[in-house]
PDB file of C-alpha atoms in Angstrom:
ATOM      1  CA  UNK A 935       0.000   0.000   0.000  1.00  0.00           C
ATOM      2  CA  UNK A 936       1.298   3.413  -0.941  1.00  0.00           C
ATOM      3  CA  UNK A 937       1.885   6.463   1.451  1.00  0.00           C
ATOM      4  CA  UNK A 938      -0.891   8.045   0.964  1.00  0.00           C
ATOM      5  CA  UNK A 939      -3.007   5.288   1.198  1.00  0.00           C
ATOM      6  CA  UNK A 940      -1.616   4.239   4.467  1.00  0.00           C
ATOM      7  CA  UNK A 941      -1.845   7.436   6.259  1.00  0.00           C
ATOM      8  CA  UNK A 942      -5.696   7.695   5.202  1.00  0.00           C
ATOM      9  CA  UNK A 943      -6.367   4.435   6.179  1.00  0.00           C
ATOM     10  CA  UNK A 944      -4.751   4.690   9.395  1.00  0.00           C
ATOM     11  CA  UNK A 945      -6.513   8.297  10.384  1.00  0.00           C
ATOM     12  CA  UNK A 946      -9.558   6.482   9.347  1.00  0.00           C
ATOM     13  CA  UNK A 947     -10.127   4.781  12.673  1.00  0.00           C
ATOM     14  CA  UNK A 948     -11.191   7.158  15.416  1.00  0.00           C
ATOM     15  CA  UNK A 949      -9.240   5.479  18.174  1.00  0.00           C
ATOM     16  CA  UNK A 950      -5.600   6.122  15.680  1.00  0.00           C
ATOM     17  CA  UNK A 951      -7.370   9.753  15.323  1.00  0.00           C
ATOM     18  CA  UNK A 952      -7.158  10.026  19.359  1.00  0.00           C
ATOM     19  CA  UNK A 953      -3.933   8.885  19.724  1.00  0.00           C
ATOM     20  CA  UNK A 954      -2.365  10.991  17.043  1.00  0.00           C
ATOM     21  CA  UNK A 955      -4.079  14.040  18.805  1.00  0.00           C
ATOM     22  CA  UNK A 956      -2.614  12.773  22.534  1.00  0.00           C
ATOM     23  CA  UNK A 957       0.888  12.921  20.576  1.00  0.00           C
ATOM     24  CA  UNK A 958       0.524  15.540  19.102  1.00  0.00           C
ATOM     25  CA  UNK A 959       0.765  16.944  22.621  1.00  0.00           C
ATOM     26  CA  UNK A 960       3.902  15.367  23.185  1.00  0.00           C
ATOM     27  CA  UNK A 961       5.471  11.396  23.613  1.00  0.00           C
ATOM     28  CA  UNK A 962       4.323   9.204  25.803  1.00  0.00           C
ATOM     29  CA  UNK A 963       4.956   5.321  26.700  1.00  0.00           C
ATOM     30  CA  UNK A 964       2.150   2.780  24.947  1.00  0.00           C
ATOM     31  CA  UNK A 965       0.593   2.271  28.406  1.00  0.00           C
ATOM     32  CA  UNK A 966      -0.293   6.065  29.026  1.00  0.00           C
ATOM     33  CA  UNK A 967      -1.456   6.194  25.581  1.00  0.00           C
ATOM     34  CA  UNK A 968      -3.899   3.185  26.231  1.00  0.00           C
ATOM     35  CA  UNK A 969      -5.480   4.875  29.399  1.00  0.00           C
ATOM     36  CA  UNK A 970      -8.512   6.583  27.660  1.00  0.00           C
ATOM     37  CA  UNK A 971      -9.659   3.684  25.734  1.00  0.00           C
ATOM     38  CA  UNK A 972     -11.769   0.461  26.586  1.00  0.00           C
ATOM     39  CA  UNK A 973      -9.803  -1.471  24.720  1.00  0.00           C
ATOM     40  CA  UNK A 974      -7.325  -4.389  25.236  1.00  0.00           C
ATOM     41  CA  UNK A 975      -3.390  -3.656  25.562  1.00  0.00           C
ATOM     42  CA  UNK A 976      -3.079  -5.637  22.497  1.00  0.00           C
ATOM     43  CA  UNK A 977      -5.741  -3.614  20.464  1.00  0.00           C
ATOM     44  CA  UNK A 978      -3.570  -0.919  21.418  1.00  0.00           C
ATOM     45  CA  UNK A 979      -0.234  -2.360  20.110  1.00  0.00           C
ATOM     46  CA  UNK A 980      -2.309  -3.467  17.129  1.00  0.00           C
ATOM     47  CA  UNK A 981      -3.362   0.526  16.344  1.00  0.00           C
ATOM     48  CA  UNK A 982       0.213   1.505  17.232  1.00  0.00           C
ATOM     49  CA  UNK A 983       1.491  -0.645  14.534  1.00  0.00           C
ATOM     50  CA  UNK A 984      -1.322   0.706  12.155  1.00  0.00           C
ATOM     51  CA  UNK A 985       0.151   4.489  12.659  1.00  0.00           C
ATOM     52  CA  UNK A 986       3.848   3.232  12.642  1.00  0.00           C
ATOM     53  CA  UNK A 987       3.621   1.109   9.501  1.00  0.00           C
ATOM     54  CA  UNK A 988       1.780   4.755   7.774  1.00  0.00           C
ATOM     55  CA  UNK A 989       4.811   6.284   8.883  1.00  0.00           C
ATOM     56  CA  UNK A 990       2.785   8.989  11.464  1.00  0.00           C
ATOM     57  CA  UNK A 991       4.407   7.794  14.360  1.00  0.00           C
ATOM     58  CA  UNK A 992       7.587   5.976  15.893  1.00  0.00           C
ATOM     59  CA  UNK A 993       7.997   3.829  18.370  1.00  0.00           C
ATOM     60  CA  UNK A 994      11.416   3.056  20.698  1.00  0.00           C
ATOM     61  CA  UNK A 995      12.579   1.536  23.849  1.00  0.00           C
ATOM     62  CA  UNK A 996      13.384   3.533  26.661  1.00  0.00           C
ATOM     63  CA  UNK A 997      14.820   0.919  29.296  1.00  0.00           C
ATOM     64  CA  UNK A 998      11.625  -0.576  30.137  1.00  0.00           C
ATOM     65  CA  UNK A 999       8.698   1.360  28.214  1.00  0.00           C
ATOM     66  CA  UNK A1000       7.824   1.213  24.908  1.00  0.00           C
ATOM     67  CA  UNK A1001       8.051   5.590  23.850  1.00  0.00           C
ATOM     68  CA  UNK A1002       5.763   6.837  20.976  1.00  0.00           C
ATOM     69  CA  UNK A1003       6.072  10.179  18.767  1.00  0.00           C
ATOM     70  CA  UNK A1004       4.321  11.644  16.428  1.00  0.00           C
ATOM     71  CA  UNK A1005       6.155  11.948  13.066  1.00  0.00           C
ATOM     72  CA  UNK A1006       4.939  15.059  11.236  1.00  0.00           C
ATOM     73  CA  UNK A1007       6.125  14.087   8.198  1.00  0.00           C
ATOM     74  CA  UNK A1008       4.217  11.268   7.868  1.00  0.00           C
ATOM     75  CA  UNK A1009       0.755  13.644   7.551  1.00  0.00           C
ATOM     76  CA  UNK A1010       3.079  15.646   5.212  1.00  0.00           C
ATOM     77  CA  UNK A1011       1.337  13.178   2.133  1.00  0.00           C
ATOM     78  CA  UNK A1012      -1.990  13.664   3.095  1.00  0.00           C
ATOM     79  CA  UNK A1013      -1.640  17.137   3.729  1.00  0.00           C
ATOM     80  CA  UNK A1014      -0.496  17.912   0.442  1.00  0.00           C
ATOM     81  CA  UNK A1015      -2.751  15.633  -1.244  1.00  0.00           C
ATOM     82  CA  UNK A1016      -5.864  17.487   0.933  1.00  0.00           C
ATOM     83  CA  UNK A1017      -3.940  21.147   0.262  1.00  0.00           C
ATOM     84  CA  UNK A1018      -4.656  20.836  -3.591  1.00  0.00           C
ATOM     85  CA  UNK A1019      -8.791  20.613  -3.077  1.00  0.00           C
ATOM     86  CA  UNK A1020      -8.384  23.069  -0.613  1.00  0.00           C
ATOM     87  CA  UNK A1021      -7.723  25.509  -3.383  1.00  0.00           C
ATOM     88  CA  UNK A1022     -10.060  24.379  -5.864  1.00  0.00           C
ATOM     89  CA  UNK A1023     -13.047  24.843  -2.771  1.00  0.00           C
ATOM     90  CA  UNK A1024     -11.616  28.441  -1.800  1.00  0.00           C
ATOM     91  CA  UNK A1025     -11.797  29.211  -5.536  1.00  0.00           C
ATOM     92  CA  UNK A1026     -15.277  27.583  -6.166  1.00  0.00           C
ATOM     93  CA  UNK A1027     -16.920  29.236  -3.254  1.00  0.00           C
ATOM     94  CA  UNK A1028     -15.133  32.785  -4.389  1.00  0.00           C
ATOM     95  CA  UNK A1029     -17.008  32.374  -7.652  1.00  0.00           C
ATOM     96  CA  UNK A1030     -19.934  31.804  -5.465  1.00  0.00           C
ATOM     97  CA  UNK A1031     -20.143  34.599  -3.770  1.00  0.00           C
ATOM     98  CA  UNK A1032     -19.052  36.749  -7.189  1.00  0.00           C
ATOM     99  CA  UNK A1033     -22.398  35.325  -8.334  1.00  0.00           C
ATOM    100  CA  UNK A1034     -24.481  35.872  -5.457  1.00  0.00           C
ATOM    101  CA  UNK A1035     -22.664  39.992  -4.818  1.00  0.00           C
ATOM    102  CA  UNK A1036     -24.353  39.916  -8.352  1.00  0.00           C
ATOM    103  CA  UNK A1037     -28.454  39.262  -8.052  1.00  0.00           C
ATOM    104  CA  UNK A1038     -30.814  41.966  -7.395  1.00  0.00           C
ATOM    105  CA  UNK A1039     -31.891  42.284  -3.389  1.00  0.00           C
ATOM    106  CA  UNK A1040     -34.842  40.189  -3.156  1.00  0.00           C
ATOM    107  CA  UNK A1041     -36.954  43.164  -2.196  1.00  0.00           C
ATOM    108  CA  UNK A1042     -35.500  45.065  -5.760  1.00  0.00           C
ATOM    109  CA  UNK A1043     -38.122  46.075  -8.197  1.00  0.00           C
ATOM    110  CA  UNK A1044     -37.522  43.329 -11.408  1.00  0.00           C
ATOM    111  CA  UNK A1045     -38.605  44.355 -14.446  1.00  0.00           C
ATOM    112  CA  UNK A1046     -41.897  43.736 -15.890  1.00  0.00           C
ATOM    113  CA  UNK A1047     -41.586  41.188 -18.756  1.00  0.00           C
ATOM    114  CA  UNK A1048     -42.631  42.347 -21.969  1.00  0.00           C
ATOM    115  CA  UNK A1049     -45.439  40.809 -23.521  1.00  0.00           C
ATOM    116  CA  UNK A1050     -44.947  38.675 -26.940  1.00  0.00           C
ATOM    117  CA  UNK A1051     -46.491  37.136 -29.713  1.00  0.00           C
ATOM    118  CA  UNK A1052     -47.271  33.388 -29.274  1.00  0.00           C
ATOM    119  CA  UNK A1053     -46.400  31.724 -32.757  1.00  0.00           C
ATOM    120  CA  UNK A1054     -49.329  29.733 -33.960  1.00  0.00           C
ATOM    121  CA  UNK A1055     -48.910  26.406 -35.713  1.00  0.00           C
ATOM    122  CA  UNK A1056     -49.715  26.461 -39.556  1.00  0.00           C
ATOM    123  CA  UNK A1057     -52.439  24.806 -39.401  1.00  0.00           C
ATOM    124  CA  UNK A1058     -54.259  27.274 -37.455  1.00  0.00           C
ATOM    125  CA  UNK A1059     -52.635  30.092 -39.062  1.00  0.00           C
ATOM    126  CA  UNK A1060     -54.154  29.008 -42.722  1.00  0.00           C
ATOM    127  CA  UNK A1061     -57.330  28.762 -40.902  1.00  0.00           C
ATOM    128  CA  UNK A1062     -57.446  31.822 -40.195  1.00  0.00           C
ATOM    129  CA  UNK A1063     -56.460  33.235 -43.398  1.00  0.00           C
ATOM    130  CA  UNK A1064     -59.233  31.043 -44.544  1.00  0.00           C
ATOM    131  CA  UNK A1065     -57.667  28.023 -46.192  1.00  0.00           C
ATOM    132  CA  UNK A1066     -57.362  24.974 -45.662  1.00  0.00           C
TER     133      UNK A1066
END
């Protein structure tokens, strides 16, 4: 699986989501990280390895705890991938509001529309010439 691919399938999971946000405060050991959640140490190590093998965090020994940090550059993919439609929305909605800044107020006077001449079918109109 690519990079990209990786990262979005690891921030998929709202668990890796928390995790990345509680190291993105700073590193912690795996058993500080696995406070908040009602899930099983191993679940833990098993979403751990999710975010290490996308690349958005690391994981070391420290003597006897297992340390975790967030690696930035492992969003750096998805960022960039998410930066390009970021543009193409900011530009969209600026055309938006270009169209919008140029109706009428609702409460403007429109224009009356100006009354025209139905075109009859030719049947009708020989009819009325008085053929056929």
């Amino acid at each position: 699986m690519d990079h990209l691919s990786a990262a979005f399938a690891a921030l998929a999971d709202p668990t890796r989501r928390a995790i990345l946000a509680r190291l993105a405060q700073g590193e912690t050991h795996v058993g500080e990280l696995g406070k908040p959640f009602r899930v099983s140490g191993p679940a833990i190590s098993r979403h751990l390895r999710v975010l290490e093998n996308a690349g958005l965090i690391s994981r070391e020994v420290d003597a006897q705890r297992r340390v975790c940090r967030l690696r930035g550059e492992g969003l750096a993919a998805a960022h960039d991938w998410v930066e390009q439609y970021r543009h193409f929305w900011e530009a969209s909605l600026d055309r938006l509001v270009e169209l919008v800044e140029q109706r009428p107020a609702p409460d403007a006077p429109r224009p009356k529309p100006t009354a025209r001449k139905r075109a009859r079918p030719a049947s009708l109109a020989r009819k009325a010439r008085g053929r056929k």
